[in-house]
Amino acid sequence: MAAGDANSKPIQIAVTGGKGGTGKTTVALNLSLLFSRDFKTLILDYDVENPNALILSGIEQDKITFSRKVYQFIPVFKGDKCVRCGACVNACNSNALLLPREGPPTLFENLCEGCRACKLVCPTDAIEDGRKLIGEMHRVPLTDSLELLYAEIVPGFEKSGYMAMHLRRLEKTVSREGFEILVVDTAPGAHCDVLRALMGRNMALLVTEPTPFGEHDLRLIIDLVKLIGLESYIVINRSNIGDTSRIYNIADKSGIEVIGEIPFDEEVFKSHVHSKPMVLHYPDSSFTRALTEIYGKLKKIIGDRLK
Ligand code: SF4
Ligand code: SF4
């Protein structure tokens, strides 16, 4: 079955990198734009604390075609039914409940994980469903053949994994609409949320830079992709700002190929300031030329899988 028909699964390429600021989202967005010239493409911004793919794309928020608010369960206590048995307090592993001297338990909303254990154990049905807003998911077309899905959590809500889980569910539904390529921009770092965003993908691009921090975080992200056996390739961004031989050493030792280098390019700064993607507005830049070369290699790698 060919990729692109409604029943086939798209090729899923994660773009990740240990630390923030390596240019991961710039690579993911511009790579998506290149893919969309040949394939129906969906880009997913899993950096739910700081989603900026839309800003970098230059597309205005009024072009959003779909939005969905995401809520989390919180318990609401019915004082007249509560017999103050304390069962809910004991069942709460998050220490979000406290039984005061009088009245029903008190909820510390920020600690609540929404697991519903308190409601399940209550013997008198004294807990009703409440909800709190934790964020919103959006869908927006960037070009005729490229769409963006992203989510943002409300300021102060710390459980980004919960929001990412909802985005993954939406991704499953939307990706069945004949998309051939999924480009997944993960959050920065090498933590649980990044691992979850990488799980089940076909391959990952590890974006790094030739600096001590870049090397350190590349090692961490390599450990992560090895842990889940994910086919990966290294992209050295801003390759002329440091000693790339150290990155090649790490690549050799880990058995992961460096698929390309992208030199430092001042036009990238302008592209960010003016929200004008590199491959659309700076087609002759060294960034665009290098990324187009990487795109060509990727196309060859995934070519057979798309037939
Ligand atoms: S929903 Fe879970 S985390 Fe929240 S108060 Fe109830 S038991 Fe605790
Ligand atoms: S389990 Fe129910 S009855 Fe017991 S303290 Fe909690 S709300 Fe009250």
PDB file of C-alpha atoms and ligand atoms in Angstrom:
ATOM      1  CA  MET A   1       0.000   0.000   0.000  1.00  0.00           C
ATOM      2  CA  ALA A   2       1.514   3.329  -1.023  1.00  0.00           C
ATOM      3  CA  ALA A   3       2.125   6.032   1.535  1.00  0.00           C
ATOM      4  CA  GLY A   4      -0.361   8.828   1.202  1.00  0.00           C
ATOM      5  CA  ASP A   5      -3.554   6.826   0.925  1.00  0.00           C
ATOM      6  CA  ALA A   6      -5.843   7.096   3.887  1.00  0.00           C
ATOM      7  CA  ASN A   7      -5.034   3.631   5.272  1.00  0.00           C
ATOM      8  CA  SER A   8      -1.244   3.784   5.078  1.00  0.00           C
ATOM      9  CA  LYS A   9       1.012   5.062   7.818  1.00  0.00           C
ATOM     10  CA  PRO A  10       3.175   8.105   7.154  1.00  0.00           C
ATOM     11  CA  ILE A  11       6.946   8.029   7.578  1.00  0.00           C
ATOM     12  CA  GLN A  12       7.663   9.675  10.925  1.00  0.00           C
ATOM     13  CA  ILE A  13      10.863  11.673  11.363  1.00  0.00           C
ATOM     14  CA  ALA A  14      11.648  13.159  14.766  1.00  0.00           C
ATOM     15  CA  VAL A  15      13.897  16.200  15.016  1.00  0.00           C
ATOM     16  CA  THR A  16      15.502  16.387  18.416  1.00  0.00           C
ATOM     17  CA  GLY A  17      18.650  17.583  20.157  1.00  0.00           C
ATOM     18  CA  GLY A  18      19.732  17.494  23.760  1.00  0.00           C
ATOM     19  CA  LYS A  19      19.893  21.166  24.584  1.00  0.00           C
ATOM     20  CA  GLY A  20      17.712  24.087  23.627  1.00  0.00           C
ATOM     21  CA  GLY A  21      19.028  26.646  21.164  1.00  0.00           C
ATOM     22  CA  THR A  22      20.703  24.221  18.752  1.00  0.00           C
ATOM     23  CA  GLY A  23      18.351  25.282  15.962  1.00  0.00           C
ATOM     24  CA  LYS A  24      16.184  22.180  16.246  1.00  0.00           C
ATOM     25  CA  THR A  25      12.896  23.923  15.440  1.00  0.00           C
ATOM     26  CA  THR A  26      14.469  25.916  12.598  1.00  0.00           C
ATOM     27  CA  VAL A  27      15.685  22.644  11.075  1.00  0.00           C
ATOM     28  CA  ALA A  28      12.329  20.898  11.680  1.00  0.00           C
ATOM     29  CA  LEU A  29      10.234  23.691  10.166  1.00  0.00           C
ATOM     30  CA  ASN A  30      12.430  24.212   7.109  1.00  0.00           C
ATOM     31  CA  LEU A  31      12.775  20.476   6.540  1.00  0.00           C
ATOM     32  CA  SER A  32       8.975  20.193   6.650  1.00  0.00           C
ATOM     33  CA  LEU A  33       8.716  22.905   4.020  1.00  0.00           C
ATOM     34  CA  LEU A  34      11.154  20.988   1.808  1.00  0.00           C
ATOM     35  CA  PHE A  35       9.266  17.721   2.327  1.00  0.00           C
ATOM     36  CA  SER A  36       5.986  19.441   1.511  1.00  0.00           C
ATOM     37  CA  ARG A  37       7.226  20.196  -2.010  1.00  0.00           C
ATOM     38  CA  ASP A  38       7.128  16.453  -2.711  1.00  0.00           C
ATOM     39  CA  PHE A  39       4.842  14.956  -0.061  1.00  0.00           C
ATOM     40  CA  LYS A  40       1.757  15.797   1.961  1.00  0.00           C
ATOM     41  CA  THR A  41       3.421  16.691   5.258  1.00  0.00           C
ATOM     42  CA  LEU A  42       2.399  17.281   8.855  1.00  0.00           C
ATOM     43  CA  ILE A  43       4.712  18.995  11.337  1.00  0.00           C
ATOM     44  CA  LEU A  44       4.103  18.489  15.058  1.00  0.00           C
ATOM     45  CA  ASP A  45       5.468  20.875  17.650  1.00  0.00           C
ATOM     46  CA  TYR A  46       5.840  18.844  20.863  1.00  0.00           C
ATOM     47  CA  ASP A  47       7.580  21.649  22.740  1.00  0.00           C
ATOM     48  CA  VAL A  48       4.334  22.366  24.603  1.00  0.00           C
ATOM     49  CA  GLU A  49       5.989  24.750  27.073  1.00  0.00           C
ATOM     50  CA  ASN A  50       7.418  26.922  24.345  1.00  0.00           C
ATOM     51  CA  PRO A  51       5.895  26.120  20.953  1.00  0.00           C
ATOM     52  CA  ASN A  52       7.396  28.440  18.375  1.00  0.00           C
ATOM     53  CA  ALA A  53       7.094  26.638  15.032  1.00  0.00           C
ATOM     54  CA  LEU A  54       4.041  28.775  14.215  1.00  0.00           C
ATOM     55  CA  ILE A  55       5.885  32.004  15.041  1.00  0.00           C
ATOM     56  CA  LEU A  56       8.876  30.980  12.922  1.00  0.00           C
ATOM     57  CA  SER A  57       6.562  30.057  10.037  1.00  0.00           C
ATOM     58  CA  GLY A  58       5.238  33.615   9.813  1.00  0.00           C
ATOM     59  CA  ILE A  59       1.645  32.349   9.617  1.00  0.00           C
ATOM     60  CA  GLU A  60      -0.797  34.455  11.647  1.00  0.00           C
ATOM     61  CA  GLN A  61      -2.937  32.908  14.386  1.00  0.00           C
ATOM     62  CA  ASP A  62      -6.117  33.847  12.521  1.00  0.00           C
ATOM     63  CA  LYS A  63      -5.256  31.081  10.018  1.00  0.00           C
ATOM     64  CA  ILE A  64      -5.824  28.425  12.715  1.00  0.00           C
ATOM     65  CA  THR A  65      -8.551  26.088  11.458  1.00  0.00           C
ATOM     66  CA  PHE A  66      -9.089  23.994  14.579  1.00  0.00           C
ATOM     67  CA  SER A  67      -8.555  24.517  18.308  1.00  0.00           C
ATOM     68  CA  ARG A  68      -9.434  22.313  21.246  1.00  0.00           C
ATOM     69  CA  LYS A  69      -9.117  23.190  24.910  1.00  0.00           C
ATOM     70  CA  VAL A  70      -7.683  20.469  27.156  1.00  0.00           C
ATOM     71  CA  TYR A  71      -8.896  19.973  30.713  1.00  0.00           C
ATOM     72  CA  GLN A  72      -7.749  17.812  33.597  1.00  0.00           C
ATOM     73  CA  PHE A  73      -9.989  16.141  36.180  1.00  0.00           C
ATOM     74  CA  ILE A  74      -9.929  17.611  39.672  1.00  0.00           C
ATOM     75  CA  PRO A  75     -12.102  16.412  42.575  1.00  0.00           C
ATOM     76  CA  VAL A  76     -14.940  18.590  43.858  1.00  0.00           C
ATOM     77  CA  PHE A  77     -16.095  17.654  47.367  1.00  0.00           C
ATOM     78  CA  LYS A  78     -19.743  17.573  48.407  1.00  0.00           C
ATOM     79  CA  GLY A  79     -19.556  18.584  52.061  1.00  0.00           C
ATOM     80  CA  ASP A  80     -22.943  17.136  52.971  1.00  0.00           C
ATOM     81  CA  LYS A  81     -21.969  13.640  51.780  1.00  0.00           C
ATOM     82  CA  CYS A  82     -18.404  13.543  53.115  1.00  0.00           C
ATOM     83  CA  VAL A  83     -18.021  11.504  56.324  1.00  0.00           C
ATOM     84  CA  ARG A  84     -14.343  12.521  56.702  1.00  0.00           C
ATOM     85  CA  CYS A  85     -13.077   8.934  56.505  1.00  0.00           C
ATOM     86  CA  GLY A  86      -9.757  10.035  54.956  1.00  0.00           C
ATOM     87  CA  ALA A  87      -9.764   7.268  52.314  1.00  0.00           C
ATOM     88  CA  CYS A  88      -9.264   9.765  49.473  1.00  0.00           C
ATOM     89  CA  VAL A  89      -6.338  11.418  51.270  1.00  0.00           C
ATOM     90  CA  ASN A  90      -4.640   8.036  51.731  1.00  0.00           C
ATOM     91  CA  ALA A  91      -5.260   7.069  48.101  1.00  0.00           C
ATOM     92  CA  CYS A  92      -3.674  10.222  46.720  1.00  0.00           C
ATOM     93  CA  ASN A  93      -0.056   9.438  45.796  1.00  0.00           C
ATOM     94  CA  SER A  94       0.537  13.053  44.819  1.00  0.00           C
ATOM     95  CA  ASN A  95      -0.122  14.430  48.314  1.00  0.00           C
ATOM     96  CA  ALA A  96      -2.667  16.767  46.788  1.00  0.00           C
ATOM     97  CA  LEU A  97      -5.253  16.260  49.559  1.00  0.00           C
ATOM     98  CA  LEU A  98      -5.281  17.236  53.215  1.00  0.00           C
ATOM     99  CA  LEU A  99      -7.982  16.468  55.778  1.00  0.00           C
ATOM    100  CA  PRO A 100      -8.460  19.622  57.866  1.00  0.00           C
ATOM    101  CA  ARG A 101      -9.893  19.618  61.379  1.00  0.00           C
ATOM    102  CA  GLU A 102     -13.361  20.220  60.034  1.00  0.00           C
ATOM    103  CA  GLY A 103     -15.163  19.721  56.760  1.00  0.00           C
ATOM    104  CA  PRO A 104     -14.187  17.763  53.635  1.00  0.00           C
ATOM    105  CA  PRO A 105     -10.600  17.408  52.362  1.00  0.00           C
ATOM    106  CA  THR A 106      -8.758  20.403  50.942  1.00  0.00           C
ATOM    107  CA  LEU A 107      -7.297  20.104  47.440  1.00  0.00           C
ATOM    108  CA  PHE A 108      -3.896  21.530  46.447  1.00  0.00           C
ATOM    109  CA  GLU A 109      -4.721  21.923  42.790  1.00  0.00           C
ATOM    110  CA  ASN A 110      -1.165  22.274  41.526  1.00  0.00           C
ATOM    111  CA  LEU A 111      -0.226  18.860  42.939  1.00  0.00           C
ATOM    112  CA  CYS A 112      -3.263  17.031  41.542  1.00  0.00           C
ATOM    113  CA  GLU A 113      -2.433  14.649  38.660  1.00  0.00           C
ATOM    114  CA  GLY A 114      -6.060  14.007  37.732  1.00  0.00           C
ATOM    115  CA  CYS A 115      -5.763  10.249  38.358  1.00  0.00           C
ATOM    116  CA  ARG A 116      -9.275   9.935  39.918  1.00  0.00           C
ATOM    117  CA  ALA A 117      -8.077   7.538  42.635  1.00  0.00           C
ATOM    118  CA  CYS A 118      -9.759   9.711  45.286  1.00  0.00           C
ATOM    119  CA  LYS A 119     -13.114   9.466  43.540  1.00  0.00           C
ATOM    120  CA  LEU A 120     -12.800   5.696  43.105  1.00  0.00           C
ATOM    121  CA  VAL A 121     -12.191   5.001  46.798  1.00  0.00           C
ATOM    122  CA  CYS A 122     -14.761   7.395  48.261  1.00  0.00           C
ATOM    123  CA  PRO A 123     -17.370   5.221  50.060  1.00  0.00           C
ATOM    124  CA  THR A 124     -20.123   7.857  50.082  1.00  0.00           C
ATOM    125  CA  ASP A 125     -19.957   9.267  46.562  1.00  0.00           C
ATOM    126  CA  ALA A 126     -18.907  12.607  47.992  1.00  0.00           C
ATOM    127  CA  ILE A 127     -16.612  13.524  45.082  1.00  0.00           C
ATOM    128  CA  GLU A 128     -17.910  15.033  41.857  1.00  0.00           C
ATOM    129  CA  ASP A 129     -16.070  15.650  38.592  1.00  0.00           C
ATOM    130  CA  GLY A 130     -14.437  19.041  38.363  1.00  0.00           C
ATOM    131  CA  ARG A 131     -12.000  20.207  35.713  1.00  0.00           C
ATOM    132  CA  LYS A 132      -9.300  22.760  35.196  1.00  0.00           C
ATOM    133  CA  LEU A 133      -7.997  24.138  31.936  1.00  0.00           C
ATOM    134  CA  ILE A 134      -4.423  23.010  31.259  1.00  0.00           C
ATOM    135  CA  GLY A 135      -3.895  24.126  27.688  1.00  0.00           C
ATOM    136  CA  GLU A 136      -5.037  24.196  24.107  1.00  0.00           C
ATOM    137  CA  MET A 137      -4.212  22.346  20.879  1.00  0.00           C
ATOM    138  CA  HIS A 138      -4.291  23.946  17.442  1.00  0.00           C
ATOM    139  CA  ARG A 139      -4.168  22.941  13.801  1.00  0.00           C
ATOM    140  CA  VAL A 140      -3.088  25.372  11.094  1.00  0.00           C
ATOM    141  CA  PRO A 141      -2.192  25.038   7.400  1.00  0.00           C
ATOM    142  CA  LEU A 142       1.225  26.525   6.586  1.00  0.00           C
ATOM    143  CA  THR A 143       1.119  25.813   2.827  1.00  0.00           C
ATOM    144  CA  ASP A 144      -1.184  23.826   0.513  1.00  0.00           C
ATOM    145  CA  SER A 145       0.640  20.605   1.426  1.00  0.00           C
ATOM    146  CA  LEU A 146       1.925  21.314   4.936  1.00  0.00           C
ATOM    147  CA  GLU A 147      -0.044  21.545   8.168  1.00  0.00           C
ATOM    148  CA  LEU A 148       1.091  22.214  11.721  1.00  0.00           C
ATOM    149  CA  LEU A 149      -0.292  20.675  14.914  1.00  0.00           C
ATOM    150  CA  TYR A 150       0.851  22.201  18.166  1.00  0.00           C
ATOM    151  CA  ALA A 151      -0.180  22.536  21.786  1.00  0.00           C
ATOM    152  CA  GLU A 152       0.542  25.048  24.501  1.00  0.00           C
ATOM    153  CA  ILE A 153       0.061  24.627  28.218  1.00  0.00           C
ATOM    154  CA  VAL A 154      -1.330  27.404  30.387  1.00  0.00           C
ATOM    155  CA  PRO A 155       1.387  29.381  32.222  1.00  0.00           C
ATOM    156  CA  GLY A 156       2.191  27.787  35.573  1.00  0.00           C
ATOM    157  CA  PHE A 157       0.978  24.283  34.657  1.00  0.00           C
ATOM    158  CA  GLU A 158       4.026  22.094  35.041  1.00  0.00           C
ATOM    159  CA  LYS A 159       2.904  18.705  33.745  1.00  0.00           C
ATOM    160  CA  SER A 160       3.835  19.085  30.104  1.00  0.00           C
ATOM    161  CA  GLY A 161       3.637  15.302  29.618  1.00  0.00           C
ATOM    162  CA  TYR A 162      -0.124  15.362  30.150  1.00  0.00           C
ATOM    163  CA  MET A 163      -0.549  17.935  27.388  1.00  0.00           C
ATOM    164  CA  ALA A 164       1.820  16.058  25.074  1.00  0.00           C
ATOM    165  CA  MET A 165      -0.261  12.910  25.607  1.00  0.00           C
ATOM    166  CA  HIS A 166      -3.356  14.746  24.336  1.00  0.00           C
ATOM    167  CA  LEU A 167      -1.416  16.064  21.341  1.00  0.00           C
ATOM    168  CA  ARG A 168      -0.291  12.527  20.509  1.00  0.00           C
ATOM    169  CA  ARG A 169      -3.921  11.367  20.499  1.00  0.00           C
ATOM    170  CA  LEU A 170      -4.883  14.188  18.143  1.00  0.00           C
ATOM    171  CA  GLU A 171      -1.853  13.369  15.984  1.00  0.00           C
ATOM    172  CA  LYS A 172      -3.100   9.784  15.580  1.00  0.00           C
ATOM    173  CA  THR A 173      -6.434  10.998  14.226  1.00  0.00           C
ATOM    174  CA  VAL A 174      -5.097  13.763  11.974  1.00  0.00           C
ATOM    175  CA  SER A 175      -2.212  11.719  10.543  1.00  0.00           C
ATOM    176  CA  ARG A 176      -4.722   9.280   9.030  1.00  0.00           C
ATOM    177  CA  GLU A 177      -5.833  11.986   6.592  1.00  0.00           C
ATOM    178  CA  GLY A 178      -3.416  10.850   3.890  1.00  0.00           C
ATOM    179  CA  PHE A 179      -0.260  12.478   5.238  1.00  0.00           C
ATOM    180  CA  GLU A 180       2.894  10.882   3.812  1.00  0.00           C
ATOM    181  CA  ILE A 181       5.474  12.500   6.095  1.00  0.00           C
ATOM    182  CA  LEU A 182       5.312  13.486   9.761  1.00  0.00           C
ATOM    183  CA  VAL A 183       8.056  15.750  11.100  1.00  0.00           C
ATOM    184  CA  VAL A 184       8.064  15.703  14.900  1.00  0.00           C
ATOM    185  CA  ASP A 185       9.798  18.597  16.635  1.00  0.00           C
ATOM    186  CA  THR A 186      10.450  17.361  20.196  1.00  0.00           C
ATOM    187  CA  ALA A 187      10.944  19.455  23.311  1.00  0.00           C
ATOM    188  CA  PRO A 188      14.594  20.258  24.124  1.00  0.00           C
ATOM    189  CA  GLY A 189      16.441  18.022  26.579  1.00  0.00           C
ATOM    190  CA  ALA A 190      16.644  14.267  27.079  1.00  0.00           C
ATOM    191  CA  HIS A 191      13.798  13.619  29.527  1.00  0.00           C
ATOM    192  CA  CYS A 192      10.538  11.636  29.645  1.00  0.00           C
ATOM    193  CA  ASP A 193       8.578  14.018  27.399  1.00  0.00           C
ATOM    194  CA  VAL A 194      11.261  13.789  24.717  1.00  0.00           C
ATOM    195  CA  LEU A 195      11.360   9.999  25.015  1.00  0.00           C
ATOM    196  CA  ARG A 196       7.582   9.800  24.601  1.00  0.00           C
ATOM    197  CA  ALA A 197       7.695  12.044  21.517  1.00  0.00           C
ATOM    198  CA  LEU A 198      10.396   9.778  20.007  1.00  0.00           C
ATOM    199  CA  MET A 199       8.629   6.475  20.673  1.00  0.00           C
ATOM    200  CA  GLY A 200       7.151   4.809  17.608  1.00  0.00           C
ATOM    201  CA  ARG A 201       8.898   7.057  15.060  1.00  0.00           C
ATOM    202  CA  ASN A 202      10.769   5.692  12.035  1.00  0.00           C
ATOM    203  CA  MET A 203      13.903   7.761  12.515  1.00  0.00           C
ATOM    204  CA  ALA A 204      15.385  10.717  14.363  1.00  0.00           C
ATOM    205  CA  LEU A 205      17.626  13.590  13.379  1.00  0.00           C
ATOM    206  CA  LEU A 206      19.852  14.613  16.284  1.00  0.00           C
ATOM    207  CA  VAL A 207      20.613  18.308  15.846  1.00  0.00           C
ATOM    208  CA  THR A 208      23.757  19.408  17.644  1.00  0.00           C
ATOM    209  CA  GLU A 209      26.511  22.006  17.410  1.00  0.00           C
ATOM    210  CA  PRO A 210      30.293  21.760  17.837  1.00  0.00           C
ATOM    211  CA  THR A 211      30.508  23.169  21.375  1.00  0.00           C
ATOM    212  CA  PRO A 212      31.164  21.462  24.734  1.00  0.00           C
ATOM    213  CA  PHE A 213      27.455  21.778  25.633  1.00  0.00           C
ATOM    214  CA  GLY A 214      26.486  20.414  22.238  1.00  0.00           C
ATOM    215  CA  GLU A 215      28.770  17.388  22.706  1.00  0.00           C
ATOM    216  CA  HIS A 216      27.499  16.734  26.222  1.00  0.00           C
ATOM    217  CA  ASP A 217      23.848  16.842  25.229  1.00  0.00           C
ATOM    218  CA  LEU A 218      24.440  14.854  22.050  1.00  0.00           C
ATOM    219  CA  ARG A 219      25.765  11.997  24.201  1.00  0.00           C
ATOM    220  CA  LEU A 220      22.595  12.114  26.325  1.00  0.00           C
ATOM    221  CA  ILE A 221      20.246  12.078  23.361  1.00  0.00           C
ATOM    222  CA  ILE A 222      22.243   9.252  21.738  1.00  0.00           C
ATOM    223  CA  ASP A 223      21.734   7.192  24.916  1.00  0.00           C
ATOM    224  CA  LEU A 224      18.013   7.860  24.614  1.00  0.00           C
ATOM    225  CA  VAL A 225      17.642   6.835  20.949  1.00  0.00           C
ATOM    226  CA  LYS A 226      19.802   3.745  21.561  1.00  0.00           C
ATOM    227  CA  LEU A 227      17.559   2.802  24.466  1.00  0.00           C
ATOM    228  CA  ILE A 228      14.570   2.555  22.139  1.00  0.00           C
ATOM    229  CA  GLY A 229      16.516   1.306  19.100  1.00  0.00           C
ATOM    230  CA  LEU A 230      15.571   4.298  16.949  1.00  0.00           C
ATOM    231  CA  GLU A 231      17.397   4.729  13.623  1.00  0.00           C
ATOM    232  CA  SER A 232      19.148   8.096  13.902  1.00  0.00           C
ATOM    233  CA  TYR A 233      21.323  10.572  12.027  1.00  0.00           C
ATOM    234  CA  ILE A 234      23.319  13.517  13.342  1.00  0.00           C
ATOM    235  CA  VAL A 235      22.990  17.032  11.917  1.00  0.00           C
ATOM    236  CA  ILE A 236      25.797  19.420  12.904  1.00  0.00           C
ATOM    237  CA  ASN A 237      24.281  22.884  12.970  1.00  0.00           C
ATOM    238  CA  ARG A 238      26.472  26.022  12.984  1.00  0.00           C
ATOM    239  CA  SER A 239      29.255  23.639  12.002  1.00  0.00           C
ATOM    240  CA  ASN A 240      31.865  26.380  11.548  1.00  0.00           C
ATOM    241  CA  ILE A 241      31.682  27.765  15.111  1.00  0.00           C
ATOM    242  CA  GLY A 242      33.767  24.972  16.667  1.00  0.00           C
ATOM    243  CA  ASP A 243      35.684  21.744  16.234  1.00  0.00           C
ATOM    244  CA  THR A 244      33.460  19.260  14.397  1.00  0.00           C
ATOM    245  CA  SER A 245      36.024  16.444  14.733  1.00  0.00           C
ATOM    246  CA  ARG A 246      34.830  15.900  18.305  1.00  0.00           C
ATOM    247  CA  ILE A 247      31.257  15.411  17.047  1.00  0.00           C
ATOM    248  CA  TYR A 248      32.520  12.969  14.409  1.00  0.00           C
ATOM    249  CA  ASN A 249      34.326  11.032  17.166  1.00  0.00           C
ATOM    250  CA  ILE A 250      31.089  10.722  19.124  1.00  0.00           C
ATOM    251  CA  ALA A 251      29.299   9.689  15.928  1.00  0.00           C
ATOM    252  CA  ASP A 252      31.925   7.007  15.162  1.00  0.00           C
ATOM    253  CA  LYS A 253      31.822   5.583  18.664  1.00  0.00           C
ATOM    254  CA  SER A 254      28.033   5.395  18.672  1.00  0.00           C
ATOM    255  CA  GLY A 255      27.740   4.091  15.119  1.00  0.00           C
ATOM    256  CA  ILE A 256      25.449   6.972  14.123  1.00  0.00           C
ATOM    257  CA  GLU A 257      26.111   8.654  10.787  1.00  0.00           C
ATOM    258  CA  VAL A 258      26.538  12.418  10.439  1.00  0.00           C
ATOM    259  CA  ILE A 259      24.057  13.131   7.649  1.00  0.00           C
ATOM    260  CA  GLY A 260      25.152  16.704   7.097  1.00  0.00           C
ATOM    261  CA  GLU A 261      26.604  19.968   8.349  1.00  0.00           C
ATOM    262  CA  ILE A 262      24.860  23.340   8.277  1.00  0.00           C
ATOM    263  CA  PRO A 263      27.233  26.311   8.580  1.00  0.00           C
ATOM    264  CA  PHE A 264      26.472  29.342  10.741  1.00  0.00           C
ATOM    265  CA  ASP A 265      24.435  31.732   8.621  1.00  0.00           C
ATOM    266  CA  GLU A 266      23.539  35.288   9.672  1.00  0.00           C
ATOM    267  CA  GLU A 267      20.399  35.110   7.550  1.00  0.00           C
ATOM    268  CA  VAL A 268      18.925  32.665  10.103  1.00  0.00           C
ATOM    269  CA  PHE A 269      18.801  35.503  12.622  1.00  0.00           C
ATOM    270  CA  LYS A 270      16.927  37.690  10.121  1.00  0.00           C
ATOM    271  CA  SER A 271      14.618  34.789   9.345  1.00  0.00           C
ATOM    272  CA  HIS A 272      13.693  34.513  13.044  1.00  0.00           C
ATOM    273  CA  VAL A 273      13.263  38.244  13.579  1.00  0.00           C
ATOM    274  CA  HIS A 274      10.989  38.622  10.543  1.00  0.00           C
ATOM    275  CA  SER A 275       9.298  35.182  10.836  1.00  0.00           C
ATOM    276  CA  LYS A 276      10.313  34.328   7.283  1.00  0.00           C
ATOM    277  CA  PRO A 277      11.364  30.663   6.901  1.00  0.00           C
ATOM    278  CA  MET A 278      14.803  30.181   5.360  1.00  0.00           C
ATOM    279  CA  VAL A 279      13.879  27.831   2.514  1.00  0.00           C
ATOM    280  CA  LEU A 280      11.093  30.174   1.343  1.00  0.00           C
ATOM    281  CA  HIS A 281      12.709  33.577   1.783  1.00  0.00           C
ATOM    282  CA  TYR A 282      16.459  32.901   1.687  1.00  0.00           C
ATOM    283  CA  PRO A 283      16.711  30.184  -0.992  1.00  0.00           C
ATOM    284  CA  ASP A 284      20.353  30.960  -1.877  1.00  0.00           C
ATOM    285  CA  SER A 285      21.613  31.067   1.717  1.00  0.00           C
ATOM    286  CA  SER A 286      24.238  28.602   2.918  1.00  0.00           C
ATOM    287  CA  PHE A 287      21.664  27.298   5.446  1.00  0.00           C
ATOM    288  CA  THR A 288      19.129  26.481   2.718  1.00  0.00           C
ATOM    289  CA  ARG A 289      21.747  24.891   0.460  1.00  0.00           C
ATOM    290  CA  ALA A 290      23.043  22.669   3.273  1.00  0.00           C
ATOM    291  CA  LEU A 291      19.572  21.675   4.457  1.00  0.00           C
ATOM    292  CA  THR A 292      18.479  20.907   0.888  1.00  0.00           C
ATOM    293  CA  GLU A 293      21.448  18.543   0.614  1.00  0.00           C
ATOM    294  CA  ILE A 294      20.396  16.818   3.847  1.00  0.00           C
ATOM    295  CA  TYR A 295      16.841  16.632   2.528  1.00  0.00           C
ATOM    296  CA  GLY A 296      18.111  14.908  -0.635  1.00  0.00           C
ATOM    297  CA  LYS A 297      19.890  12.265   1.465  1.00  0.00           C
ATOM    298  CA  LEU A 298      16.809  11.730   3.624  1.00  0.00           C
ATOM    299  CA  LYS A 299      14.640  11.350   0.555  1.00  0.00           C
ATOM    300  CA  LYS A 300      16.927   8.582  -0.677  1.00  0.00           C
ATOM    301  CA  ILE A 301      16.860   6.850   2.714  1.00  0.00           C
ATOM    302  CA  ILE A 302      13.081   6.890   2.967  1.00  0.00           C
ATOM    303  CA  GLY A 303      12.420   6.545  -0.776  1.00  0.00           C
ATOM    304  CA  ASP A 304      11.919   2.784  -0.751  1.00  0.00           C
ATOM    305  CA  ARG A 305       9.698   2.943   2.307  1.00  0.00           C
ATOM    306  CA  LEU A 306       7.328   5.330   0.554  1.00  0.00           C
ATOM    307  CA  LYS A 307       6.755   3.016  -2.431  1.00  0.00           C
TER     308      LYS A 307
HETATM  309  S1  SF4 B   1      -7.255  13.029  41.192  1.00  0.00           S
HETATM  310 FE1  SF4 B   1      -5.513  11.795  41.904  1.00  0.00          FE
HETATM  311  S2  SF4 B   1      -3.924  13.301  42.248  1.00  0.00           S
HETATM  312 FE2  SF4 B   1      -5.828  14.453  42.146  1.00  0.00          FE
HETATM  313  S3  SF4 B   1      -6.505  14.624  44.245  1.00  0.00           S
HETATM  314 FE3  SF4 B   1      -7.468  12.790  43.406  1.00  0.00          FE
HETATM  315  S4  SF4 B   1      -6.091  11.111  43.947  1.00  0.00           S
HETATM  316 FE4  SF4 B   1      -4.945  13.015  44.210  1.00  0.00          FE
HETATM  317  S1  SF4 B   2     -13.187   9.483  50.761  1.00  0.00           S
HETATM  318 FE1  SF4 B   2     -15.106  10.601  50.495  1.00  0.00          FE
HETATM  319  S2  SF4 B   2     -16.043  10.524  52.483  1.00  0.00           S
HETATM  320 FE2  SF4 B   2     -13.915   9.992  52.810  1.00  0.00          FE
HETATM  321  S3  SF4 B   2     -12.919  11.949  53.293  1.00  0.00           S
HETATM  322 FE3  SF4 B   2     -12.754  11.660  51.097  1.00  0.00          FE
HETATM  323  S4  SF4 B   2     -14.526  12.723  50.250  1.00  0.00           S
HETATM  324 FE4  SF4 B   2     -14.915  12.443  52.415  1.00  0.00          FE
END
